[in-house]
PDB file of C-alpha atoms in Angstrom:
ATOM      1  CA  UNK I1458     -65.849  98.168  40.431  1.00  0.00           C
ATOM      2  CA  UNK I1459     -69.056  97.472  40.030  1.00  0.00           C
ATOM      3  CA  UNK I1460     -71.119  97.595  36.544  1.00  0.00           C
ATOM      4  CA  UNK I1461     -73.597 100.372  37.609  1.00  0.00           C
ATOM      5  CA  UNK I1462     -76.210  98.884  35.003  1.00  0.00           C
ATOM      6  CA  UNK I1463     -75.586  95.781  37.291  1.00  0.00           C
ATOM      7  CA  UNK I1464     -77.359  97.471  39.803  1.00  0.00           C
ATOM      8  CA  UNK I1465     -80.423  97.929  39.237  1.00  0.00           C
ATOM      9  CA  UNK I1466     -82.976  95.185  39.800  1.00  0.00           C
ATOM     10  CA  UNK I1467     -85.001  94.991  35.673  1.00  0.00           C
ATOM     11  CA  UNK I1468     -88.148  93.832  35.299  1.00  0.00           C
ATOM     12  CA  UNK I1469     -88.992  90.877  33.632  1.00  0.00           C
ATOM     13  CA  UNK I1470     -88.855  91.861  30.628  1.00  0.00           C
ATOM     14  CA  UNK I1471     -85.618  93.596  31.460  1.00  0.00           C
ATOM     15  CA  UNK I1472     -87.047  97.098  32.133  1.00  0.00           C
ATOM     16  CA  UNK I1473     -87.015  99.957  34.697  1.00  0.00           C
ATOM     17  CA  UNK I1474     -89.910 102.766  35.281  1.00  0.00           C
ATOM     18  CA  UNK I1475     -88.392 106.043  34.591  1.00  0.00           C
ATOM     19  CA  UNK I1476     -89.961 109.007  35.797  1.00  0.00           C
ATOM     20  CA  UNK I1477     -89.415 112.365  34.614  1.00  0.00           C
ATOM     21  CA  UNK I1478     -88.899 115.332  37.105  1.00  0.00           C
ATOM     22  CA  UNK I1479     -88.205 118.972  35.907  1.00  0.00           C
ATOM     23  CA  UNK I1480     -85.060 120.273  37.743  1.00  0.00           C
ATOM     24  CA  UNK I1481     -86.501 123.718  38.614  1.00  0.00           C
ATOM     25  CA  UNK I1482     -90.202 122.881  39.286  1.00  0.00           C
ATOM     26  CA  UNK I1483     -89.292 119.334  40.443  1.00  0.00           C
ATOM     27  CA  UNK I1484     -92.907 118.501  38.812  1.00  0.00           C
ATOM     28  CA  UNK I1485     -93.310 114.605  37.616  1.00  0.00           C
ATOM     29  CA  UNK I1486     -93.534 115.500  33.889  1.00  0.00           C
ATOM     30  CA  UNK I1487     -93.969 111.900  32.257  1.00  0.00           C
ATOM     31  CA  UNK I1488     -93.348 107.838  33.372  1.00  0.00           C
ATOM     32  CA  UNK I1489     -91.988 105.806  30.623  1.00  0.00           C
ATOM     33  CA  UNK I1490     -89.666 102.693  30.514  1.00  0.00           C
ATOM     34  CA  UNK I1491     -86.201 102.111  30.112  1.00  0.00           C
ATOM     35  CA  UNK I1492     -84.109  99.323  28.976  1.00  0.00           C
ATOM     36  CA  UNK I1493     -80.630  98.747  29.633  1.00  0.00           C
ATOM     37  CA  UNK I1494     -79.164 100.109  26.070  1.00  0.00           C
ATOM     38  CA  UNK I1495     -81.942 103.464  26.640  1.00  0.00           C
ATOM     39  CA  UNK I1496     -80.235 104.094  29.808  1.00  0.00           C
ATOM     40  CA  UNK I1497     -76.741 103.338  29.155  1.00  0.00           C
ATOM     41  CA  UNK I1498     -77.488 105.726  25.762  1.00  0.00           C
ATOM     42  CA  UNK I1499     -79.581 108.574  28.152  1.00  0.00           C
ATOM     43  CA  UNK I1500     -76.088 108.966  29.990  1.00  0.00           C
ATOM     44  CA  UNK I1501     -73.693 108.672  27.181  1.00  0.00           C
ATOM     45  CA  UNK I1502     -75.978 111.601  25.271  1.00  0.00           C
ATOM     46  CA  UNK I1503     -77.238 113.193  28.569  1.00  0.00           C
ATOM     47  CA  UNK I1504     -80.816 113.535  27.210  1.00  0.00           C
ATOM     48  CA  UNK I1505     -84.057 111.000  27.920  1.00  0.00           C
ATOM     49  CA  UNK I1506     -84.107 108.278  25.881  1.00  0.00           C
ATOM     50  CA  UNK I1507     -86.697 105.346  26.837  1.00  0.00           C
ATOM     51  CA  UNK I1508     -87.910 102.171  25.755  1.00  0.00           C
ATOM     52  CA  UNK I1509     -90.893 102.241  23.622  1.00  0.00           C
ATOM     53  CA  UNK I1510     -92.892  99.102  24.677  1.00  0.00           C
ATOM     54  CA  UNK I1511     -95.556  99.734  21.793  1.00  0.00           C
ATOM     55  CA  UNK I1512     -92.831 100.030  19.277  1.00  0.00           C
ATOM     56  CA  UNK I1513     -90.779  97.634  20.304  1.00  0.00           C
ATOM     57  CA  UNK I1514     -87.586 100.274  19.734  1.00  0.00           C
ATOM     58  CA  UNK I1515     -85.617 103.168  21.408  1.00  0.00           C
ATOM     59  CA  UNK I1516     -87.394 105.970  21.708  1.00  0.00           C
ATOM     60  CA  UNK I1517     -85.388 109.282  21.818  1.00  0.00           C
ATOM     61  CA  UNK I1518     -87.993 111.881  23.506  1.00  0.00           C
ATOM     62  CA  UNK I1519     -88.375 114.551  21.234  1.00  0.00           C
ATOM     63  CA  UNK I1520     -87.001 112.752  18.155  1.00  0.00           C
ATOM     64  CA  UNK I1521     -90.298 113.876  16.818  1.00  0.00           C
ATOM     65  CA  UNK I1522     -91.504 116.749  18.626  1.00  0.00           C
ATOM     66  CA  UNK I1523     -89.014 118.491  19.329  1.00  0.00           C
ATOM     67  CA  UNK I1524     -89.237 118.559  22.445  1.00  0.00           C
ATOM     68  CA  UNK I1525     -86.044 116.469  24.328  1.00  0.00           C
ATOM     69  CA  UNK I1526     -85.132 116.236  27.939  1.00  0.00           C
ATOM     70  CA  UNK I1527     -81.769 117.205  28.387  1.00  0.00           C
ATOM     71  CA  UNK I1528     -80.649 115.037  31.544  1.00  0.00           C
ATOM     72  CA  UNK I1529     -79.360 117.176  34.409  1.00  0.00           C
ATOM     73  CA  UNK I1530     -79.502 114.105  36.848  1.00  0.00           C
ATOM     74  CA  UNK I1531     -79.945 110.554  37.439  1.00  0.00           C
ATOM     75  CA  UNK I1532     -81.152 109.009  40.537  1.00  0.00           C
ATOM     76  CA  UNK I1533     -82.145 105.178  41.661  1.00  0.00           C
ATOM     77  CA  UNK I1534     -84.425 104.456  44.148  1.00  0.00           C
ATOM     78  CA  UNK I1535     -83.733 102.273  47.231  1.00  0.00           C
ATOM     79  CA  UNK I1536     -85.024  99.187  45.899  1.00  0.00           C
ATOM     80  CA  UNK I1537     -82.780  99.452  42.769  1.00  0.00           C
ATOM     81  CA  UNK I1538     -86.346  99.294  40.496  1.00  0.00           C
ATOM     82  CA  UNK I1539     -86.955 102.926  39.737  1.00  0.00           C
ATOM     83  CA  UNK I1540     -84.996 105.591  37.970  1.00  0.00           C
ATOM     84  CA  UNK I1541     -85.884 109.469  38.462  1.00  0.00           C
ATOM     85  CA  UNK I1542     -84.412 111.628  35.441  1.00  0.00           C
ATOM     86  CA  UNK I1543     -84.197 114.906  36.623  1.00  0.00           C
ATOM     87  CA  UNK I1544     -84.879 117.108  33.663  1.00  0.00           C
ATOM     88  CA  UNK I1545     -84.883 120.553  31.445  1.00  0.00           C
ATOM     89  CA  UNK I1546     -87.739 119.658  29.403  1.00  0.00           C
ATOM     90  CA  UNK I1547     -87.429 121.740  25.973  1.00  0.00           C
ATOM     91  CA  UNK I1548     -90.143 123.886  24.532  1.00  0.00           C
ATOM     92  CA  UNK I1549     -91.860 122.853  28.550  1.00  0.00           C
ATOM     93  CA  UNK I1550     -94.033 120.124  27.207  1.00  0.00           C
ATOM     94  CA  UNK I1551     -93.073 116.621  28.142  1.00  0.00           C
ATOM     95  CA  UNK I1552     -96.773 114.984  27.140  1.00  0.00           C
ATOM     96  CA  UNK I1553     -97.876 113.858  23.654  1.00  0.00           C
ATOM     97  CA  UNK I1554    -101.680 115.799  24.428  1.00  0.00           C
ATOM     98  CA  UNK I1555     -99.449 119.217  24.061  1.00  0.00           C
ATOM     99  CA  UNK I1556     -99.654 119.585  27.966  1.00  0.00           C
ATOM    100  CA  UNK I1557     -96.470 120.339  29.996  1.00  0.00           C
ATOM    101  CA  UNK I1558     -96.961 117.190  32.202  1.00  0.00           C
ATOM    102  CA  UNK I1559     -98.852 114.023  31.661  1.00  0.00           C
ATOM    103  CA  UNK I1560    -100.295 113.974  34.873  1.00  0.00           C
ATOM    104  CA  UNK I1561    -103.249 116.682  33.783  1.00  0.00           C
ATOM    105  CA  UNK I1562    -105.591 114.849  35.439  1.00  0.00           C
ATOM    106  CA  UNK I1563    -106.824 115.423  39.066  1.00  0.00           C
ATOM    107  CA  UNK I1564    -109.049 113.610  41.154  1.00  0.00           C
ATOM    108  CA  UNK I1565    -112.031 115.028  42.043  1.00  0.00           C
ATOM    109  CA  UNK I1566    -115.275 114.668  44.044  1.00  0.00           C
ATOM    110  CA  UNK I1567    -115.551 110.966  41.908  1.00  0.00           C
ATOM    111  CA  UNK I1568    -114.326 111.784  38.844  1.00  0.00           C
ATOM    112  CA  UNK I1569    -110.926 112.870  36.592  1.00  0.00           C
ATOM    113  CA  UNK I1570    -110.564 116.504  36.138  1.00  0.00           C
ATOM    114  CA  UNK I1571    -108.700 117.986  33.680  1.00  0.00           C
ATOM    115  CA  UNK I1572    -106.709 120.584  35.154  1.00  0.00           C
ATOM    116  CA  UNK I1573    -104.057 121.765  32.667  1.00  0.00           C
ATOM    117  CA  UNK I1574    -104.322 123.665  29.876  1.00  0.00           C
ATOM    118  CA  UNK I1575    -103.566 122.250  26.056  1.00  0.00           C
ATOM    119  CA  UNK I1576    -100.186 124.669  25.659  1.00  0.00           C
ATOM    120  CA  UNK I1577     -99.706 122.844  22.405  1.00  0.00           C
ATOM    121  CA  UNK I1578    -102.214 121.308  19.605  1.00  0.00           C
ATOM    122  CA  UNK I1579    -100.420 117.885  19.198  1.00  0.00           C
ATOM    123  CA  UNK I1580    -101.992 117.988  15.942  1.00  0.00           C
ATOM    124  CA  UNK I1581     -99.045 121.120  15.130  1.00  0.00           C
ATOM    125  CA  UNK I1582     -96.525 119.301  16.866  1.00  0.00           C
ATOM    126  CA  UNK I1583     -96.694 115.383  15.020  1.00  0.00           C
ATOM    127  CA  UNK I1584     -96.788 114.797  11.691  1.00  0.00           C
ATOM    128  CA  UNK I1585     -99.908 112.883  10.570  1.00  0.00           C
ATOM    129  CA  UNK I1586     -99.489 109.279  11.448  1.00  0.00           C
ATOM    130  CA  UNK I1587     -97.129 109.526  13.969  1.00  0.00           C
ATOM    131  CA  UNK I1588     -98.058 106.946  16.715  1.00  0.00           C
ATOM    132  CA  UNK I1589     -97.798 109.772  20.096  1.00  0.00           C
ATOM    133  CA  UNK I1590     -95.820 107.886  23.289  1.00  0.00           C
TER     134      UNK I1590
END
C-alpha cells in the first residue's frame, strides 16, 4: 500500500496549503502551510499543527493561545496540492487579530471592509513578544 504522505504533490519547498474549515459552520477559518512531519504529527495528535514559514519550525495552533483545532477530518484536493482540515476550533477564534476567522475582510465598492468583530484583544491572548502566525 501506498505511503499516503506519498500522495500528495509538495511544493517546492516541500509544502502543502492547508486550509482550515469549521465542521459545523463549514466557514474557512485560517490558510497556513504544512510540511510533511506537521501533517504526519496533525493525524497522529488529531489537532492542527502547521509549518511556520517565518519561524522556520512546527507550529502547534494554539500552543500559545490557547486556542487548538482539534482535527475532525482530513481531506485532499484533486490535484493532490491542497489539504482541507475540517475543524472544532477552541475558544472559536482561529486568527491571531482575536477574530474567529482570518478572512474579516470583505470587498467592497473598491476597498477592504472589515466586517468581523475583534471577539478577542490579541493583546490578552499573547504574551508580549510573541511573534502572532
Amino acid at each position: 500500500m501506498k505511503d499516503w504522505l506519498e500522495e500528495i504533490n509538495w511544493n517546492s519547498d516541500g509544502l502543502v496549503p492547508a486550509i482550515a474549515q469549521d465542521y459545523q459552520s463549514g466557514r474557512v477559518l485560517m490558510m497556513a502551510w504544512m510540511n510533511r512531519e506537521s501533517l504526519a504529527l496533525t493525524v497522529a495528535e488529531n489537532r492542527a499543527i502547521y509549518w511556520s514559514r517565518s519561524r522556520r519550525k512546527l507550529w502547534r495552533k494554539g500552543e500559545d493561545s490557547g486556542h487548538v483545532q482539534k482535527l475532525h477530518e482530513l481531506r485532499l484536493d484533486c490535484d493532490a496540492d491542497v489539504v482541507i482540515l475540517i475543524v472544532e476550533q477552541l475558544g472559536g477564534i482561529a486568527c491571531h487579530t482575536g477574530r474567529e476567522s482570518c478572512f474579516y475582510r470583505r470587498f467592497e465598492e473598491g476597498a477592504w471592509k472589515t466586517i468581523d468583530p475583534v471577539l478577542k484583544d490579541p493583546d490578552a491572548i499573547y504574551t508580549p513578544g510573541h511573534s502572532h502566525e
